[in-house]
Every structure is written in C-alpha cells, then in structure tokens.
Coordinates of C-alpha atoms and ligand atoms in Angstrom, one line a residue:
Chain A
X99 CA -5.7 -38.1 -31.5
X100 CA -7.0 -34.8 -29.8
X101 CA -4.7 -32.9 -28.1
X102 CA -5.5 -31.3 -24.5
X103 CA -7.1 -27.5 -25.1
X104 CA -4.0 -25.5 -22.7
X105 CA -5.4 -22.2 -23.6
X106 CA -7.6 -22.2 -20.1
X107 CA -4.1 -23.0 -18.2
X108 CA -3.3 -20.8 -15.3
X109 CA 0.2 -22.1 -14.7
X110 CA 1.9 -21.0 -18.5
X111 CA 2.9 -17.7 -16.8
X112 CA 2.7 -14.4 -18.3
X113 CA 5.4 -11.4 -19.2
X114 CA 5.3 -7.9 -19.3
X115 CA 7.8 -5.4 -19.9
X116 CA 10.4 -4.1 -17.8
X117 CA 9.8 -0.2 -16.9
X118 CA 11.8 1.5 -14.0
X119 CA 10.5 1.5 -10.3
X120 CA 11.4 3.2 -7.4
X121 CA 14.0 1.7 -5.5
X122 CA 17.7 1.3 -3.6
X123 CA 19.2 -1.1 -5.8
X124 CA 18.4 -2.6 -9.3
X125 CA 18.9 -6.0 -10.1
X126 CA 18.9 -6.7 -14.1
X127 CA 19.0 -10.5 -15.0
X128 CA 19.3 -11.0 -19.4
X129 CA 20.3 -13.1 -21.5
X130 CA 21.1 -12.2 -25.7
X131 CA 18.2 -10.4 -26.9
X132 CA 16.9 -9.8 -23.3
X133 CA 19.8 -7.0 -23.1
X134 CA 18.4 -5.0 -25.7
X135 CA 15.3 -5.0 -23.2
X136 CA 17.4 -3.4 -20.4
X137 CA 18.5 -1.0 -23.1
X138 CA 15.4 0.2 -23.7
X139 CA 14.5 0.8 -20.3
X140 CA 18.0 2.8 -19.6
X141 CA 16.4 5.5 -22.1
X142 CA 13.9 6.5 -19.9
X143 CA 15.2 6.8 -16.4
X144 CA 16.1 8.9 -13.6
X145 CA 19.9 10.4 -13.7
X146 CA 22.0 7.9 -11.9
X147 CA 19.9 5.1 -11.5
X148 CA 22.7 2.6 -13.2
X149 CA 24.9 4.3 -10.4
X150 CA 23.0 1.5 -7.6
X151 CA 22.4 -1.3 -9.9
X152 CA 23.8 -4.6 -11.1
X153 CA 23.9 -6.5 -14.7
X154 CA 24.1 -10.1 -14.9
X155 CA 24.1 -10.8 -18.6
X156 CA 24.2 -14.1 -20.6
X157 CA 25.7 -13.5 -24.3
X158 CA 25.7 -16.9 -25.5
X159 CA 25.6 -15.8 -28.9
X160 CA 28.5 -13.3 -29.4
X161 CA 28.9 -12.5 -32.8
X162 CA 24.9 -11.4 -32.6
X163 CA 24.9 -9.6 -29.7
X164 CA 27.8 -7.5 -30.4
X165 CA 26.2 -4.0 -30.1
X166 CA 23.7 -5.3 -27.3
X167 CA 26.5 -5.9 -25.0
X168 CA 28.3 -2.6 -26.0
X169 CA 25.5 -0.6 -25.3
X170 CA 25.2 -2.1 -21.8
X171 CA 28.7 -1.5 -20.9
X172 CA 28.0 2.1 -21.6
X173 CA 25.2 2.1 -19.0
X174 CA 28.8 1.9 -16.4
X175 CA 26.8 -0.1 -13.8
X176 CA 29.2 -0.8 -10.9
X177 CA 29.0 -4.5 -11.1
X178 CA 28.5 -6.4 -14.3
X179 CA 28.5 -9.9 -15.5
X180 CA 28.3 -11.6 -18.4
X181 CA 28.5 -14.9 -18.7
X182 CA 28.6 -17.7 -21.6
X183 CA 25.1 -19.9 -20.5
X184 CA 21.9 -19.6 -18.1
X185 CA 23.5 -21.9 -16.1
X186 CA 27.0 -20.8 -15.5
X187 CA 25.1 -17.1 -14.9
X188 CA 22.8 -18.7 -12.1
X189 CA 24.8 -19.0 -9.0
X190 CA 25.9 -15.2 -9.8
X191 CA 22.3 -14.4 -9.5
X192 CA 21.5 -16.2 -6.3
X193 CA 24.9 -14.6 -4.8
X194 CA 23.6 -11.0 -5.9
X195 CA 20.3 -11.9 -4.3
X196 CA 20.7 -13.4 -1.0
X197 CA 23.2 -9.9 -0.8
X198 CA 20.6 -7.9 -1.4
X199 CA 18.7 -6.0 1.0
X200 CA 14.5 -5.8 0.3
X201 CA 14.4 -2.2 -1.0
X202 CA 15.5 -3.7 -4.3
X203 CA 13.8 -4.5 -7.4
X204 CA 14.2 -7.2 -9.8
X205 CA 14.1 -7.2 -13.9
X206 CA 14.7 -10.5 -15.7
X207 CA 14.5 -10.6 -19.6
X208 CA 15.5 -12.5 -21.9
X209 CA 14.2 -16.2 -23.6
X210 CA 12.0 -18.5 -22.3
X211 CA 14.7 -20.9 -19.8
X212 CA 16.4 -17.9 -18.8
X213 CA 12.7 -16.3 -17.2
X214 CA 11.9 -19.7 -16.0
X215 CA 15.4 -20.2 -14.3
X216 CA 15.6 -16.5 -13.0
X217 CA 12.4 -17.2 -11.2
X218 CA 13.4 -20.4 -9.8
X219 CA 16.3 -19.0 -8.5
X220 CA 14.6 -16.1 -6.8
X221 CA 12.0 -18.1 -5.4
X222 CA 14.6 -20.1 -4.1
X223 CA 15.9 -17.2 -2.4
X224 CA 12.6 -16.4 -0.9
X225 CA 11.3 -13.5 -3.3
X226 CA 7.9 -14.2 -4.5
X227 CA 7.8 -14.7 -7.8
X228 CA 5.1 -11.9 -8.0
X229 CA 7.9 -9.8 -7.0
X230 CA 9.8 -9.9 -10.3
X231 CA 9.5 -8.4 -13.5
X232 CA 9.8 -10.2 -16.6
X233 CA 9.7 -9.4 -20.4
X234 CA 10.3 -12.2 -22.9
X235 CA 12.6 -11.6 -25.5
X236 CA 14.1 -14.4 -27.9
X237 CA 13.6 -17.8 -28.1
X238 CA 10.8 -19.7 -26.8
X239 CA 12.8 -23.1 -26.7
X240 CA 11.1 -24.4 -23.8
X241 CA 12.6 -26.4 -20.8
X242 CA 10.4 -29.6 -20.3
X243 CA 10.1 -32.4 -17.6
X244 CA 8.8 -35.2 -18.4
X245 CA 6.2 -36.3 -16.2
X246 CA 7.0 -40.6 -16.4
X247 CA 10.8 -40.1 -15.5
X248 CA 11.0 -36.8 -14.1
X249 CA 13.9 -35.5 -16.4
X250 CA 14.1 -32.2 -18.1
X251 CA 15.2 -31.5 -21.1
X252 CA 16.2 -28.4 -22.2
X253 CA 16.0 -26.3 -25.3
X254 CA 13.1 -28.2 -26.5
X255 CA 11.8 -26.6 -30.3
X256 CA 9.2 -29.2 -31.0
X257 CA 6.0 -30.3 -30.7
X258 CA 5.9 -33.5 -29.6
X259 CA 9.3 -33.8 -28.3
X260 CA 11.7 -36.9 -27.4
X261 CA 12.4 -37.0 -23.8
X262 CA 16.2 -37.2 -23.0
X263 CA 16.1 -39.5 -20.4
X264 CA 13.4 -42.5 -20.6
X265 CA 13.2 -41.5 -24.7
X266 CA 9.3 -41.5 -24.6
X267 CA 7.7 -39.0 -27.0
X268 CA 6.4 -36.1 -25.1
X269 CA 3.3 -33.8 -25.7
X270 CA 4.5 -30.4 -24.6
X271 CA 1.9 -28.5 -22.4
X272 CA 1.4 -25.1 -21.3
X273 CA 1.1 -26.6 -17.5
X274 CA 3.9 -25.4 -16.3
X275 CA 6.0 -25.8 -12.7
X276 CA 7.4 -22.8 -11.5
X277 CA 9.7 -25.0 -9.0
X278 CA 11.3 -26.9 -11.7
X279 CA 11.0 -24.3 -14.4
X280 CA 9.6 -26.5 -16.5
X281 CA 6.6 -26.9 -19.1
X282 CA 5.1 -30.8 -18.2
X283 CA 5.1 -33.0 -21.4
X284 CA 2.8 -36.1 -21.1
X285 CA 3.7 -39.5 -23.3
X286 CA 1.9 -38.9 -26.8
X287 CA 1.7 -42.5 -27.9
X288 CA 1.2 -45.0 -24.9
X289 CA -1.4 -46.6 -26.2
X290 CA 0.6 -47.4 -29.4
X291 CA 4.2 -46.8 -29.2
X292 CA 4.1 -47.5 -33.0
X293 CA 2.3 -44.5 -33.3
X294 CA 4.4 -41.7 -33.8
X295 CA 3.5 -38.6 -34.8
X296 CA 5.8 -36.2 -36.5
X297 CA 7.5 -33.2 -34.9
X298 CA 6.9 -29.8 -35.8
X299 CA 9.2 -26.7 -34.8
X300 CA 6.5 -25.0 -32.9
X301 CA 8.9 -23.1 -29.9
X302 CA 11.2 -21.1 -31.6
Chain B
X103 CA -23.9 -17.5 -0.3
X104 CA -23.9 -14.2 2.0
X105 CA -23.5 -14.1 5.9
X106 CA -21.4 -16.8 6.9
X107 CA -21.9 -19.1 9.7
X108 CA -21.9 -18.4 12.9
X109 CA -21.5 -19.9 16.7
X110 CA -22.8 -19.8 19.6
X111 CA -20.4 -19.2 23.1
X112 CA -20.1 -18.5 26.6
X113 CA -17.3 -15.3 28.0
X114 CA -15.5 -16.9 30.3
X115 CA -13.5 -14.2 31.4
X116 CA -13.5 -10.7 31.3
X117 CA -9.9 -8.6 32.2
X118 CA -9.2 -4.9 32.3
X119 CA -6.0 -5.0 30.7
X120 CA -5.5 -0.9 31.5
X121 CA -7.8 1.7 31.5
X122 CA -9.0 1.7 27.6
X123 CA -8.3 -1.6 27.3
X124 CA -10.7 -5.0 28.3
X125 CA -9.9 -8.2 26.9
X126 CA -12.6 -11.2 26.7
X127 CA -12.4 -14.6 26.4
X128 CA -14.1 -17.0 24.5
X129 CA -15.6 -20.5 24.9
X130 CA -17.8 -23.0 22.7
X131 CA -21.6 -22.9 24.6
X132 CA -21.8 -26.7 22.8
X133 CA -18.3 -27.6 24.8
X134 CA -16.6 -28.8 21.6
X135 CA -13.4 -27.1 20.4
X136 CA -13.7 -23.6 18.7
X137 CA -12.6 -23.5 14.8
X138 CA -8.9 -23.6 14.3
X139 CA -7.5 -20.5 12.5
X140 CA -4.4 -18.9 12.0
X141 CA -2.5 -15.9 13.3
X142 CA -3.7 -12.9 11.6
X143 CA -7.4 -14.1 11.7
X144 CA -10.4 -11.9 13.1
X145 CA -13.8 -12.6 14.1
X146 CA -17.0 -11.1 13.8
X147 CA -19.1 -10.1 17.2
X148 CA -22.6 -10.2 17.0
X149 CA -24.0 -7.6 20.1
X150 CA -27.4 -7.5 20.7
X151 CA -27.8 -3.7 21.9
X152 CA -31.5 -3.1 22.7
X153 CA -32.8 -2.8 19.6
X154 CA -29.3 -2.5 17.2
X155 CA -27.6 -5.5 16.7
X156 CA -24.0 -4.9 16.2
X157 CA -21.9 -6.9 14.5
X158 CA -17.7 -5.9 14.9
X159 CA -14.6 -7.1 13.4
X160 CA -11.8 -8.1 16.2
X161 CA -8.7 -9.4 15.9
X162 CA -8.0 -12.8 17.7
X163 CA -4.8 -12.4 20.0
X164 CA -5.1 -16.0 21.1
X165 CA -2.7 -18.7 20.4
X166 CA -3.9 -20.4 17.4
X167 CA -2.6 -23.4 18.9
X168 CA -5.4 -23.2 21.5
X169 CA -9.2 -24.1 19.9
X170 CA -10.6 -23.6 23.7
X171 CA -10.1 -20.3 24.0
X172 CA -10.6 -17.4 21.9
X173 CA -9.4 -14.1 22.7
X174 CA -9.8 -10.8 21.7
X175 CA -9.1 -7.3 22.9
X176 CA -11.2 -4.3 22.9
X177 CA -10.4 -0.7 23.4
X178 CA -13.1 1.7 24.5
X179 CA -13.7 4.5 21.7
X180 CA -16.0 7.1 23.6
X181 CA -17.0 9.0 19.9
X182 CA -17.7 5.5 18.0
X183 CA -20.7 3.8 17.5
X184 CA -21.0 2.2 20.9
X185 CA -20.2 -1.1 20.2
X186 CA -16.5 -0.9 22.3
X187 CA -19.0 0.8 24.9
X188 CA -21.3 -2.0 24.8
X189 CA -18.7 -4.8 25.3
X190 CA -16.8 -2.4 28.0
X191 CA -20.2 -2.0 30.1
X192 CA -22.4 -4.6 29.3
X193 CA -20.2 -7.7 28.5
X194 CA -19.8 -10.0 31.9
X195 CA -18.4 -13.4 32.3
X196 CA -21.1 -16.1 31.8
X197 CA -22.7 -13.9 29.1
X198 CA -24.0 -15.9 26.0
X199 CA -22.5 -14.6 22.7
X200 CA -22.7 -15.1 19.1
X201 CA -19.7 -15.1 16.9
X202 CA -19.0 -15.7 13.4
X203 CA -16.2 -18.5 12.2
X204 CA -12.3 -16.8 12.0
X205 CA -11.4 -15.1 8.6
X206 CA -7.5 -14.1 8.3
X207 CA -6.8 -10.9 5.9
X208 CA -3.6 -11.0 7.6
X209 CA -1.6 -13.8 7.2
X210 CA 1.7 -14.6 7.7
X211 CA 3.3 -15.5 4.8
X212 CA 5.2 -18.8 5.9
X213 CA 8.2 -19.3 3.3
X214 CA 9.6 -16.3 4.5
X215 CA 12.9 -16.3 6.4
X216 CA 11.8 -13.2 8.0
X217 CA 9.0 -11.5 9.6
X218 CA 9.5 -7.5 10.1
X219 CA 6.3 -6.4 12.6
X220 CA 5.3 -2.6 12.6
X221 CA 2.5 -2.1 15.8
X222 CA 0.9 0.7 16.7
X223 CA -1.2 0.9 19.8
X224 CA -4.2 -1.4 19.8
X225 CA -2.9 -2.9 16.7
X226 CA -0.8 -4.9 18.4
X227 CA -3.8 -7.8 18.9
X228 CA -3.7 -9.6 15.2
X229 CA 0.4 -9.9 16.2
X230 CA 0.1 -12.0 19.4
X231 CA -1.5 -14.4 17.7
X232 CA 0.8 -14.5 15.0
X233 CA 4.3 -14.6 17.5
X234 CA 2.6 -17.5 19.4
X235 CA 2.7 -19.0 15.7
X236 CA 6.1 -18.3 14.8
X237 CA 7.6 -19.4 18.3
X238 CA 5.6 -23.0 17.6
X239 CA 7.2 -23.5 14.4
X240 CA 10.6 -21.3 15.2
X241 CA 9.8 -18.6 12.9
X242 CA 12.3 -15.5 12.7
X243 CA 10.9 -12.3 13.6
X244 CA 11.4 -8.9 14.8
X245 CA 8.4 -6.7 16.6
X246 CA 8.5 -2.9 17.0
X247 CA 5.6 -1.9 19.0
X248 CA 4.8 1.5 19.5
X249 CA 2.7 3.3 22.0
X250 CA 1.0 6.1 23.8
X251 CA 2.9 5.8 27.0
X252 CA 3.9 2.9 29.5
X253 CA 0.3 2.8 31.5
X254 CA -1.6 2.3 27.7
X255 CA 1.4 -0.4 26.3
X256 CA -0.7 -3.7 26.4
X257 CA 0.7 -6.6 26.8
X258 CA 4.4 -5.6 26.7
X259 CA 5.5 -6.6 29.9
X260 CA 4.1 -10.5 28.2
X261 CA 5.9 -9.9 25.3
X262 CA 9.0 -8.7 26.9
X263 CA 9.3 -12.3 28.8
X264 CA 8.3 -14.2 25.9
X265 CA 10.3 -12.8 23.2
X266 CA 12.8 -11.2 24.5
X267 CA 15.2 -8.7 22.2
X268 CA 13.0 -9.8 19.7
X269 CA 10.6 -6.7 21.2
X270 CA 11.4 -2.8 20.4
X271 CA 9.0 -0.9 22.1
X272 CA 8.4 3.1 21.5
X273 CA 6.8 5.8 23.7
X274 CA 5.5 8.6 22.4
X275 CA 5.3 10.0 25.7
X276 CA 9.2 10.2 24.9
X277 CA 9.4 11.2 21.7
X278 CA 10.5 7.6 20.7
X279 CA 9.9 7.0 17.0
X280 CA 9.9 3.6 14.7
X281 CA 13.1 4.6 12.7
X282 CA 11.2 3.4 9.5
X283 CA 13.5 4.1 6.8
X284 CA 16.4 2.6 8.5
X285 CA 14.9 -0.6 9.3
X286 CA 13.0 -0.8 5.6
X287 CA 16.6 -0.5 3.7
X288 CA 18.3 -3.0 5.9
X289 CA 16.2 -6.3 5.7
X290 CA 17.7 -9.8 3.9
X291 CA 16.8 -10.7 1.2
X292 CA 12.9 -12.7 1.6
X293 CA 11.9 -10.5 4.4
X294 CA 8.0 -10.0 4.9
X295 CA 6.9 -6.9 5.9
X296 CA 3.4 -6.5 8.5
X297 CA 1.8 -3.3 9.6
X298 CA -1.5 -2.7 11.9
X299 CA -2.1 0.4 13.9
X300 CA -3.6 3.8 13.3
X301 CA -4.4 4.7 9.9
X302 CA -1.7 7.0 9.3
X303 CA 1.1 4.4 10.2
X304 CA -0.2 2.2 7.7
X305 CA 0.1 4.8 5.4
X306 CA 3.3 6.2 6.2
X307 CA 4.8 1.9 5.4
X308 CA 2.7 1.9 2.3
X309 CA 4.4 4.8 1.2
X310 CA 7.8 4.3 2.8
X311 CA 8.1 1.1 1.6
X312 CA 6.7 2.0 -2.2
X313 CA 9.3 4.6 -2.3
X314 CA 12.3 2.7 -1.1
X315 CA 11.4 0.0 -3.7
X316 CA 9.8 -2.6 -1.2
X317 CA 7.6 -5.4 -3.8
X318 CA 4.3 -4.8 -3.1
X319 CA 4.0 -9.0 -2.6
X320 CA 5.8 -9.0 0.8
X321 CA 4.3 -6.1 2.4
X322 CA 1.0 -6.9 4.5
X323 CA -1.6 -4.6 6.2
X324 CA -4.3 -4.7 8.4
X325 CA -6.6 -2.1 7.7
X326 CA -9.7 -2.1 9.3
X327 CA -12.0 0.8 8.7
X328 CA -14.8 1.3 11.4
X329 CA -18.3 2.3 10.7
X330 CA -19.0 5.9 12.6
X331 CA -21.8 7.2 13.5
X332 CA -22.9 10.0 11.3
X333 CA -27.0 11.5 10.0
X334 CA -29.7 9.1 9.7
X335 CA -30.6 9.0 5.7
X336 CA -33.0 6.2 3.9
X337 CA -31.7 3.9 1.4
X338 CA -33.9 1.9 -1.3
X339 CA -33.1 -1.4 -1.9
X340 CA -34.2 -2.6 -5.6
X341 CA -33.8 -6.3 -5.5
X342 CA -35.1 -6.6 -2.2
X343 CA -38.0 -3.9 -2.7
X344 CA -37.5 -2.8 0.7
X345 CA -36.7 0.8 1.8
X346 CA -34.8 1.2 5.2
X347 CA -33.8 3.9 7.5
X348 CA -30.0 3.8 8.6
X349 CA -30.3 5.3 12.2
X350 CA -27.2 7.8 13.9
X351 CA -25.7 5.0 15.1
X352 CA -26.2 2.0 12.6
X353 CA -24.0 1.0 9.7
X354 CA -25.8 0.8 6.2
X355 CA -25.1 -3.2 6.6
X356 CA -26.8 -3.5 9.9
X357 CA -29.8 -1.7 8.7
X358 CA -30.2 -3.9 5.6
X359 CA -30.0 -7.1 8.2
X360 CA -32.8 -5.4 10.8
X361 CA -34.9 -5.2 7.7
X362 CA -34.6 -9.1 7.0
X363 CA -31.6 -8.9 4.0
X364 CA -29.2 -11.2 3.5
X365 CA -26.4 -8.8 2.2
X366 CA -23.1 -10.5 1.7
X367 CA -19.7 -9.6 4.0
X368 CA -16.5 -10.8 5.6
X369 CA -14.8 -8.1 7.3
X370 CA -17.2 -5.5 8.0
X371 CA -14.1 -3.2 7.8
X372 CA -14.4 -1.6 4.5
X373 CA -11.2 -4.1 3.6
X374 CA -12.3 -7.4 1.8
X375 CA -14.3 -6.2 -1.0
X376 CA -17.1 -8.9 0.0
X377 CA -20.1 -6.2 0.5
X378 CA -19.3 -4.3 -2.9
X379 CA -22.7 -3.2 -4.0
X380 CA -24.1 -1.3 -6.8
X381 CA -25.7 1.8 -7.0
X382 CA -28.1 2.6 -9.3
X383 CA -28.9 6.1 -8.2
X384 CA -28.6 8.9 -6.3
X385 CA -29.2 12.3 -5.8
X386 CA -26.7 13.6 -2.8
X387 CA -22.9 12.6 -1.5
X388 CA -21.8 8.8 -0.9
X389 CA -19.6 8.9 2.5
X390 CA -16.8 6.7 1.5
X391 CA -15.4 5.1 4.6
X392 CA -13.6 2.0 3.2
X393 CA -10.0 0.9 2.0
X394 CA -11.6 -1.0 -0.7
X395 CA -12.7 1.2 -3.8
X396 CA -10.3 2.8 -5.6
X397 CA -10.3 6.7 -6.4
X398 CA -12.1 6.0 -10.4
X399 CA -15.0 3.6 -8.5
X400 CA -15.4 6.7 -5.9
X401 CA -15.6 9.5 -8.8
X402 CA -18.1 7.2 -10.5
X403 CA -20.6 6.9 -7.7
X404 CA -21.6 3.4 -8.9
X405 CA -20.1 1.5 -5.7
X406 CA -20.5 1.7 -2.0
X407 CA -19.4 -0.7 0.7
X408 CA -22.4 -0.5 3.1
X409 CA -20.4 -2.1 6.0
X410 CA -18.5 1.1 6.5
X411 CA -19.8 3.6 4.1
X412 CA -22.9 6.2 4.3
X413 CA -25.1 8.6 2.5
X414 CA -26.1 12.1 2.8
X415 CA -28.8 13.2 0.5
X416 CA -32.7 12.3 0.1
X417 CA -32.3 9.4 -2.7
X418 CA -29.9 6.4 -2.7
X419 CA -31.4 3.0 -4.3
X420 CA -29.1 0.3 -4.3
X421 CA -29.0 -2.8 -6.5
X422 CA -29.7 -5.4 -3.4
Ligands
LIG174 S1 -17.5 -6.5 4.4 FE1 -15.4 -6.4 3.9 S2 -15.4 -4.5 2.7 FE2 -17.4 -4.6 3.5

C-alpha cells in the first residue's frame, strides 16, 4: 500500500514566529507552551506596548505551565484571559475581535488545534487569514475530518487514525481546510477492511 | 504567451465631462457583448498616432453589470506623452478602436463587511465601477473623494444621487483634508481598505496605514505609473538580435513592438510585474519609473520594466 506523497501540498499551512509590529492594539491568542512564545516577544519591545494589548491564554496543563503563566501576568496587560481548553477560549477570541478596530494586529501561538481554531475564528470574523501571525509551539496532535462522514476528530496522534464518528480507519493528510481547521484523512483500507494497518504515534 | 488579445470596437460617444476631463464610450464593432469584468478592472487602448502606436492603461468606470458599454475616463495631461492629447483631440464618435480584454489589479475583495474608499482626483474612475458592484449585491461602503475644486470634481453630482451619505467629498480649493488617521483607527473589524489618486496619497495610506498597524492583506492600491517622455537612447535586444531607437515620446515597450517583438505585459503601468526583463549590460543610468522593482533589483541594475522605465547612456542590451 503506497501512501499519497503530501510533501507538494499547498494547503498544510506554514508558521513563523511572532515579532512585534506596529500598531493600536495587540491581540495575543496562546495556548500552554505558546505563552512562552509571547514571552519571548515581550523582551524585545517598545515601552508600553502591553499597555494596549490583550492576552487570551489557554493553560490546560497547569502544573506545567506554572511559570509561563506567571511571567505573562507580569506583562500587566489590561485584559487577560485564561482559560481551561481551545474551546472554552474561542468565543472570548471572536468577542475581542469583532471589538476590535483594523489598526490592530494579531499573534496566535500555541499547538497545532489551537493555530488551526484561532484562524478559523478570525476568518470567521472577516480577517484574512494572511493577516495573522502564527508560531507553533507544542503539540502537533492534529484535528482531522474525515472525508466519508464529515466528522472531526480531535487530538488525533496517529498515523492512520480511527475516525470518531463512522469508525473507518483514516489516512491522515497534510491537505488541510482552513474553514474547518482540519487535516482531511481518507479511508486506508476500503478495499479490504480486514486490512488494517497498525498505528504509529507520528503527531506529537 | 506575451500580448494578450485584443478587440476590435466602435466610440459611440464622446462627453466633455469638465474641462480636463472627456469620457468615451465603448462598443463591440462585431455587435456581440463586450467581455464581462469586474470593478477595479482596466483596459488597454491601442492609439494609432501617425507613426507611434500608443497603447494606455485606463480604468473602466462602467457598470460591470453592463457588457454593452465600456467606459472610461480620460484626463488631458499637456506635459505627457500625448496619448491623453490624442484621445482629447483626435478621438470622435464613430471612430474604430482597438482595445485589449479587461485585467483588474484592483479588486474588491468580496468577504469583507466593509469597503473604506480613499479618491483622489481622476482616481476616482476604477471606484465607479466598483460602487455600481457593491450597490448590485448590497455591499457596505464608505467613499471619500477628494478634489481640486467643485468645477474639476467628476462625477460627484452622480454620486451624490446614487449614494447618498455614503459620499465625503473634499476641496482643496477649501482647505478640506481626508482626516486619514481618524478614519484608519476607527474601522470594524474585516474592513478593506482602497486607495487610487496621485502618487503621493497612495503613499501617505501605505504609510498611514503601516504605521497604525493596518495588515498589509486588506489594504489595496492602484498605482499606475505612466510612461513620460524623456531623451531618445538605443536599446539592443539579444534574443531578438534587433537594436531599436526609443524616440522622445515612446515608451521602451512600444519601441520593442514597432520593431516587430512580442514583449510580454498587462498593465503597462510599471505595476504587475508582467514586462520584468533582464539586463545584461549597460554602460549609463536605468530611469526607473515603475512600482514594481524593489530598492536591491534597482541597486543591481539587472531589471528594468520597459513599459514605464528608460535609459540614459550609449549601451543598454536587454535579454529579449
Ligand atoms: S506591464 Fe505591468 S509592470 Fe510593465
């Protein structure tokens, strides 16, 4: 079984890392490691530029990210979050950017879901998505719909995985959706269901 | 792969809009509908001057809505080339034309909730098309036009009736200024940003809107360059073994089509990139006109864009 060569695929997008621009307002989207990102950054900035800015941060892991988050509260941005999951930390984001005016930049770090479901959430607001800055940090668990059933599955480690909804064994790709914030996986084994490769931790 | 196609059409009318300003209008020869295009989109003139043939970037103000007329306007510019001359004193209704199909540089960009529009003077064209656009599909915008005085503000009294307090308009007969700043840290979230006027209003919202944190994504320009006159020189072209004389009042790109090459371009405004060409030497000062080439490809005089750029010096040979 050969599997499809994703190395030529435009969709599996592409990070950076965060450095400071020019503007009004700063908007800083992290979750776990992804604050150590935003700490970084604070060492080399202008004199008050935490003074117009907002943290939204996701510390899902608090006995790790003990010092992380204490370092960010020392930055003394006006208005900061934090937040147990991606998904309780969304609606926060879209609040703080449907309030914000244009003359405002973005910064979203942090794993793989969270930079995929920052996006999202900014596209859906009407930013383009070219208009963000991103900078993976952490895990590269990988959200993944599933092409058959349309489900997504999240937190996916392996390579192929099981989707959560019809239960057919998924190839993970590196075609990705930016509307769904999803990697596609494909059904590995339709020729022979009986056929089942085994899984290896691959995203992690 | 080069000069793209072009058609064949009748002017049907010809209007003095105010005293710089005619505008012309457009019909198929064939009868058949023109191309549909979009609001933004210009077209390429061909003007058959004597001996020069001309070919000019214009902005269609038309509704894109309408394939049966194409409209542009055209201000006379008494130091340029002569092309605005030519279609100010020669152009009459009934006149056969050539144009090439529309290209749009300038496009709206349609998932935005809003559309913030900065005009300046004859700039104003590329917009008209693009508010007959948003009012078809109920678009959100906001225009701020400004202009010399009353008597040189095309098109206002138009735009007034169709768009009501949608409109800002600005004299600078009376000291009335876009309040920039102010209107580029108040815009919701998604707003697009569009500028097209004089060059140094561009600048001023490429730098305004850099500085006050704008993404670069939803800011648009229009930025035309024109080919000006300037000394005759001789350029060498290697590929083509020909060697041709650019006269006073001929762009590089014109000179290469007179001799018979088929040298590749879309805007002919030093803006698309499409007429990037090598050179491979040179012994004298390449006369950067464009808003193409950035400031390293300038220092390393290995590029030129010969729809807007020109020479001074006795060698220049050109990999075309
Ligand atoms: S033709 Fe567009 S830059 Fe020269």
């Amino acid at each position: 079984m050969s599997q499809p060569d994703d190395s030529a695929i435009l969709s599996r997008p592409r990070y950076g890392t965060l450095s400071p621009i020019e503007a009004s307002f700063h908007l800083f989207c992290a979750d776990d490691e992804g604050g150590q990102a935003i700490v970084e950054l604070a060492q080399d900035v202008p004199a008050n530029f935490f003074d117009s800015a907002e943290i939204i941060y996701v510390n899902s892991q608090p006995a790790l990210n003990s010092k992380t988050l204490a370092a960010l509260e020392q930055l003394n941005c006006p208005r900061m979050y934090t937040g147990p999951t991606i998904h309780a930390a969304l609606p926060r984001l879209s609040t703080s950017i449907s309030r914000m005016r244009m003359n405002s930049q973005i910064y979203i770090s942090g794993s793989e879901s969270m930079l995929g479901l920052a996006t999202m959430t900014a596209m859906q607001a009407n930013i383009d998505h070219q208009a963000l800055q991103t900078e993976h940090r952490g895990s590269l668990a990988r959200r993944v719909q599933c092409v058959h059933c349309k489900g997504i599955t999240e937190q996916v480690t392996t390579q192929p995985a099981s989707c959560e909804h019809c239960g057919l064994l998924l190839l993970v790709r590196d075609h990705y959706s930016r509307r769904a914030a999803a990697f596609q996986g494909v059904n590995i084994n339709a020729e022979d269901p009986s056929e089942i490769p085994a899984k290896e931790e691959v995203f992690t | 792969m080069s000069s793209p196609a072009t058609i064949d059409v009748i002017v049907t009318h010809v209007v003095n809009v105010n005293s710089l300003i005619k505008r012309f209008h457009f019909a198929r020869l064939d009868g058949q509908p023109l191309p549909a295009f979009s609001g933004g989109a210009h077209i390429i003139v061909e003007m058959q001057d004597g001996e020069n043939r001309r070919r000019t970037p214009y902005s269609l103000m038309s509704s894109p809505l309408d394939t049966d007329d194409y409209q542009i306007s055209v201000r006379r510019d008494d130091q340029g080339r002569g092309g605005s001359l030519y279609m100010h004193q020669q152009v009459k209704t009934g006149m056969q034309m050539r144009i090439g199909y529309p290209t749009n540089l300038f496009s709206l960009d349609k998932r935005a909730p809003k559309h913030l529009m900065f005009a300046g003077g004859i700039g104003i064209t590329p917009f008209l098309a693009q508010i007959k656009q948003l009012i078809a599909t109920n678009g959100n915008f906001e225009l701020h036009y400004s202009v010399r005085n009353q008597e040189l503000g095309a098109y206002i009294n138009e735009l007034a009736q169709t768009i009501g307090n949608r409109l800002h308009t600005y004299y600078d007969d009376k000291e009335q200024r876009i309040a920039f700043d102010t209107l580029l840290s108040t815009q919701p979230a998604g707003t697009h940003v569009y500028v097209c006027g004089p060059t140094p209003m561009i600048e001023h919202v490429l730098k305004r809107t850099a500085a006050l944190g704008w993404p670069k994504v939803h800011v648009h320009y229009e930025h035309f360059a024109k080919a000006l006159p300037g000394e005759p020189f001789t350029v060498q072209l290697q590929a083509s073994n020909k060697t041709v004389e650019v006269g006073e009042n001929e762009s590089m790109l014109e000179a290469m089509e007179a001799a018979g090459v088929d040298a590749p371009y879309l805007c002919r405004g030093g803006a698309c990139g499409q007429c990037e060409t090598n050179v491979i030497e040179h012994n004298g000062t390449l006369l950067h006109e464009d808003h193409w080439l950035d400031e390293n490809e300038r220092v390393s005089g290995k590029k030129i864009m010969p729809c807007v750029s020109r020479f001074c010096g006795t060698q220049l040979v050109l990999d075309r």
